[in-house]
């Protein structure tokens, strides 16, 4: 209630219009990654990954994008299974089972990680934490700069590759285009450092003034608690089924 009164004079940020708040989604993702590292049954891991796929659809992803990311995750993870199958002293049912378990967990973690890029906006999460006072301005501005740099690097790489294609360069010459990309990265890092310095950031900097409210709504909080409860119930039911 106090948070609603504190930020009721701000304009709502787009993050407040989503079904779940991005900070809550980030928390659910972290719990999933922790759960995968625990000795859970394989069907529990699959059930949790499928539940997060449904959550990604609720957050605005299309089923096509979700399936494509699953294919990419499987493509990136199969080499680990191959490594465990080839470089073993003796191939036994136990080593086969271990290789399959590792493949399953790595694939599901990679799949969820690939979906997370569309499920949440980390820049809004940083703004949320900064507005709550959980992050200092030094750390928050540096994080915002790094997240923004990723998009700029992607756009610059697309422009350089498009230019190389239009010039008719072969694959070897295209590979050598890493040099202008490196120069762009160095220049952007220098500009970013100068920008942070020009803002006068220091340990005793005054609190930032926000135009937008990045805090979660009551509906988003209810949705987050509902999703957390469903994931916990799903985990217990799956583990109970494995022991019966």
Coordinates of C-alpha atoms in Angstrom, one line a residue:
X1 CA 0.0 0.0 0.0
X2 CA 2.8 2.4 0.9
X3 CA 4.5 1.7 -2.4
X4 CA 1.3 2.6 -4.3
X5 CA 1.2 5.9 -2.5
X6 CA 4.9 6.6 -3.0
X7 CA 4.8 6.2 -6.8
X8 CA 1.2 7.3 -7.6
X9 CA 2.4 10.6 -9.1
X10 CA 4.5 8.9 -11.8
X11 CA 3.3 7.9 -15.2
X12 CA 3.0 4.1 -15.7
X13 CA 5.9 2.5 -17.6
X14 CA 5.1 -0.1 -20.2
X15 CA 6.4 -2.8 -17.8
X16 CA 3.2 -2.3 -15.7
X17 CA 1.0 -3.2 -18.6
X18 CA 2.4 -6.8 -19.0
X19 CA 0.6 -9.8 -17.5
X20 CA 3.6 -10.4 -15.1
X21 CA 6.1 -7.9 -13.9
X22 CA 9.5 -8.5 -15.4
X23 CA 11.2 -8.6 -12.0
X24 CA 8.8 -11.4 -11.0
X25 CA 9.6 -13.3 -14.2
X26 CA 13.3 -12.9 -13.5
X27 CA 12.7 -14.4 -10.0
X28 CA 10.8 -17.4 -11.4
X29 CA 13.6 -18.0 -14.0
X30 CA 16.2 -18.0 -11.2
X31 CA 14.2 -20.5 -9.2
X32 CA 14.0 -22.7 -12.3
X33 CA 17.8 -22.6 -12.9
X34 CA 18.3 -23.5 -9.2
X35 CA 15.7 -26.4 -9.4
X36 CA 17.5 -27.9 -12.5
X37 CA 20.7 -28.1 -10.5
X38 CA 18.9 -30.1 -7.8
X39 CA 18.6 -33.9 -8.0
X40 CA 15.0 -33.8 -9.4
X41 CA 13.4 -36.4 -11.6
X42 CA 13.7 -35.8 -15.4
X43 CA 10.0 -35.4 -15.9
X44 CA 9.9 -32.7 -13.2
X45 CA 12.5 -30.7 -15.2
X46 CA 10.5 -31.2 -18.4
X47 CA 7.3 -30.1 -16.6
X48 CA 8.9 -27.0 -15.2
X49 CA 10.4 -26.1 -18.6
X50 CA 7.0 -26.5 -20.3
X51 CA 5.3 -24.4 -17.7
X52 CA 7.8 -21.6 -18.4
X53 CA 7.1 -22.0 -22.1
X54 CA 3.5 -21.3 -21.3
X55 CA 4.5 -18.3 -19.3
X56 CA 6.6 -17.1 -22.2
X57 CA 3.5 -17.3 -24.4
X58 CA 1.5 -15.4 -21.8
X59 CA 4.2 -12.7 -21.8
X60 CA 3.8 -12.2 -25.5
X61 CA 6.0 -14.7 -27.3
X62 CA 4.5 -16.7 -30.2
X63 CA 4.5 -20.5 -30.2
X64 CA 6.6 -20.4 -33.4
X65 CA 9.3 -18.4 -31.6
X66 CA 9.2 -20.8 -28.6
X67 CA 9.5 -23.9 -30.9
X68 CA 12.4 -22.2 -32.8
X69 CA 14.2 -21.6 -29.6
X70 CA 13.7 -25.2 -28.5
X71 CA 15.4 -26.3 -31.8
X72 CA 18.3 -24.0 -31.2
X73 CA 18.7 -25.2 -27.6
X74 CA 18.7 -28.8 -28.8
X75 CA 21.2 -28.0 -31.6
X76 CA 23.5 -26.2 -29.1
X77 CA 23.3 -29.0 -26.5
X78 CA 23.6 -32.3 -28.5
X79 CA 27.4 -31.9 -28.6
X80 CA 27.5 -32.4 -24.8
X81 CA 25.6 -35.7 -25.2
X82 CA 28.0 -36.8 -28.0
X83 CA 31.0 -35.8 -25.8
X84 CA 29.7 -38.0 -22.9
X85 CA 29.0 -40.9 -25.3
X86 CA 32.4 -40.9 -27.1
X87 CA 34.9 -40.0 -24.3
X88 CA 34.0 -42.8 -21.8
X89 CA 36.2 -45.7 -20.8
X90 CA 33.2 -48.1 -21.1
X91 CA 29.7 -47.6 -22.4
X92 CA 27.3 -49.0 -19.9
X93 CA 23.6 -48.3 -19.1
X94 CA 24.7 -46.0 -16.3
X95 CA 26.8 -43.9 -18.6
X96 CA 24.0 -43.8 -21.1
X97 CA 21.5 -42.7 -18.5
X98 CA 23.9 -40.0 -17.2
X99 CA 24.5 -38.7 -20.7
X100 CA 20.8 -38.5 -21.3
X101 CA 20.2 -36.7 -18.0
X102 CA 22.9 -34.1 -18.8
X103 CA 21.5 -33.6 -22.3
X104 CA 18.0 -33.0 -20.8
X105 CA 19.1 -30.5 -18.2
X106 CA 21.4 -28.6 -20.5
X107 CA 18.7 -28.4 -23.2
X108 CA 16.0 -27.2 -20.9
X109 CA 18.2 -24.6 -19.3
X110 CA 19.4 -23.4 -22.7
X111 CA 15.8 -23.3 -24.0
X112 CA 14.5 -21.3 -21.0
X113 CA 17.6 -18.9 -21.2
X114 CA 16.8 -18.3 -24.9
X115 CA 13.2 -17.6 -24.1
X116 CA 14.1 -15.2 -21.3
X117 CA 15.3 -12.6 -23.8
X118 CA 11.7 -12.1 -24.9
X119 CA 10.1 -12.8 -21.6
X120 CA 11.6 -9.8 -19.8
X121 CA 13.4 -6.5 -20.3
X122 CA 16.5 -6.4 -18.1
X123 CA 16.7 -2.6 -18.5
X124 CA 13.3 -2.2 -17.0
X125 CA 14.3 -4.6 -14.2
X126 CA 17.3 -2.4 -13.4
X127 CA 15.1 0.7 -13.4
X128 CA 12.7 -1.1 -11.0
X129 CA 15.5 -2.0 -8.6
X130 CA 17.0 1.5 -8.8
X131 CA 13.7 3.1 -8.1
X132 CA 13.3 0.8 -5.1
X133 CA 16.7 1.8 -3.8
X134 CA 18.1 -1.7 -4.2
X135 CA 20.9 -0.6 -6.6
X136 CA 23.2 2.3 -6.4
X137 CA 23.3 4.7 -9.4
X138 CA 26.9 3.7 -10.2
X139 CA 25.9 0.1 -10.7
X140 CA 22.5 0.8 -12.3
X141 CA 23.9 3.2 -14.9
X142 CA 26.7 0.8 -15.8
X143 CA 24.2 -2.1 -16.2
X144 CA 22.0 0.1 -18.3
X145 CA 24.9 1.0 -20.5
X146 CA 26.0 -2.6 -21.0
X147 CA 22.4 -3.8 -21.8
X148 CA 22.1 -0.9 -24.3
X149 CA 25.4 -1.8 -25.9
X150 CA 24.2 -5.3 -26.8
X151 CA 21.4 -3.9 -29.0
X152 CA 23.8 -1.4 -30.6
X153 CA 26.3 -4.1 -31.3
X154 CA 23.7 -6.3 -32.9
X155 CA 22.6 -3.4 -35.2
X156 CA 26.2 -2.6 -36.1
X157 CA 27.0 -6.2 -36.9
X158 CA 23.9 -6.4 -39.2
X159 CA 25.0 -3.2 -41.0
X160 CA 28.6 -4.5 -41.5
X161 CA 27.4 -7.9 -42.7
X162 CA 24.9 -6.3 -45.1
X163 CA 27.6 -4.1 -46.4
X164 CA 29.9 -7.1 -46.9
X165 CA 27.1 -9.0 -48.8
X166 CA 26.4 -6.0 -51.1
X167 CA 30.1 -5.7 -51.9
X168 CA 30.2 -9.4 -52.8
X169 CA 32.8 -10.5 -50.3
X170 CA 33.4 -14.2 -49.8
X171 CA 33.1 -16.0 -46.5
X172 CA 36.8 -15.4 -45.6
X173 CA 36.6 -11.7 -46.1
X174 CA 33.3 -11.6 -44.2
X175 CA 35.1 -13.3 -41.3
X176 CA 37.7 -10.6 -41.3
X177 CA 35.0 -8.0 -40.6
X178 CA 35.5 -8.6 -36.9
X179 CA 38.0 -5.7 -37.0
X180 CA 35.5 -2.9 -37.6
X181 CA 33.2 -4.5 -35.1
X182 CA 36.0 -4.4 -32.5
X183 CA 36.8 -0.8 -33.3
X184 CA 33.1 0.1 -32.9
X185 CA 33.0 -1.8 -29.5
X186 CA 36.1 0.1 -28.3
X187 CA 34.7 3.5 -29.4
X188 CA 31.3 2.8 -27.8
X189 CA 33.0 1.7 -24.5
X190 CA 35.0 5.0 -24.5
X191 CA 31.8 7.0 -25.1
X192 CA 30.0 5.2 -22.5
X193 CA 32.7 5.7 -19.9
X194 CA 32.9 9.4 -20.7
X195 CA 29.1 9.6 -20.4
X196 CA 29.1 8.0 -17.0
X197 CA 31.9 10.4 -15.9
X198 CA 30.1 13.4 -17.3
X199 CA 27.0 12.5 -15.2
X200 CA 29.2 13.0 -12.1
X201 CA 28.4 9.7 -10.6
X202 CA 30.0 9.1 -7.2
X203 CA 29.3 7.4 -4.0
X204 CA 27.4 10.3 -2.5
X205 CA 25.3 11.1 -5.6
X206 CA 21.8 12.3 -5.0
X207 CA 18.8 10.0 -5.7
X208 CA 17.6 9.9 -9.2
X209 CA 14.3 11.4 -10.2
X210 CA 12.0 9.2 -12.2
X211 CA 9.3 10.2 -14.7
X212 CA 7.8 6.7 -14.9
X213 CA 6.6 4.2 -12.3
X214 CA 8.4 0.8 -12.8
X215 CA 6.8 -0.9 -9.8
X216 CA 4.5 -3.9 -10.1
X217 CA 0.8 -3.5 -9.9
X218 CA -1.5 -5.5 -7.5
X219 CA -2.7 -7.6 -10.4
X220 CA 0.9 -8.5 -11.4
X221 CA 1.7 -9.4 -7.8
X222 CA -1.3 -11.7 -7.7
X223 CA -0.3 -13.3 -11.0
X224 CA 3.3 -13.8 -9.7
X225 CA 2.1 -15.5 -6.5
X226 CA -0.3 -17.7 -8.6
X227 CA 2.5 -18.7 -11.0
X228 CA 4.8 -19.5 -8.1
X229 CA 2.2 -21.6 -6.4
X230 CA 1.4 -23.5 -9.5
X231 CA 5.1 -24.2 -10.1
X232 CA 5.6 -25.5 -6.5
X233 CA 2.4 -27.7 -6.8
X234 CA 3.6 -29.0 -10.1
X235 CA 7.0 -29.8 -8.7
X236 CA 5.6 -31.7 -5.7
X237 CA 3.1 -33.6 -7.8
X238 CA 5.8 -34.7 -10.2
X239 CA 8.2 -35.7 -7.5
X240 CA 5.5 -37.6 -5.7
X241 CA 4.6 -39.4 -8.9
X242 CA 8.2 -40.5 -9.3
X243 CA 8.3 -42.1 -5.8
X244 CA 5.0 -44.0 -6.1

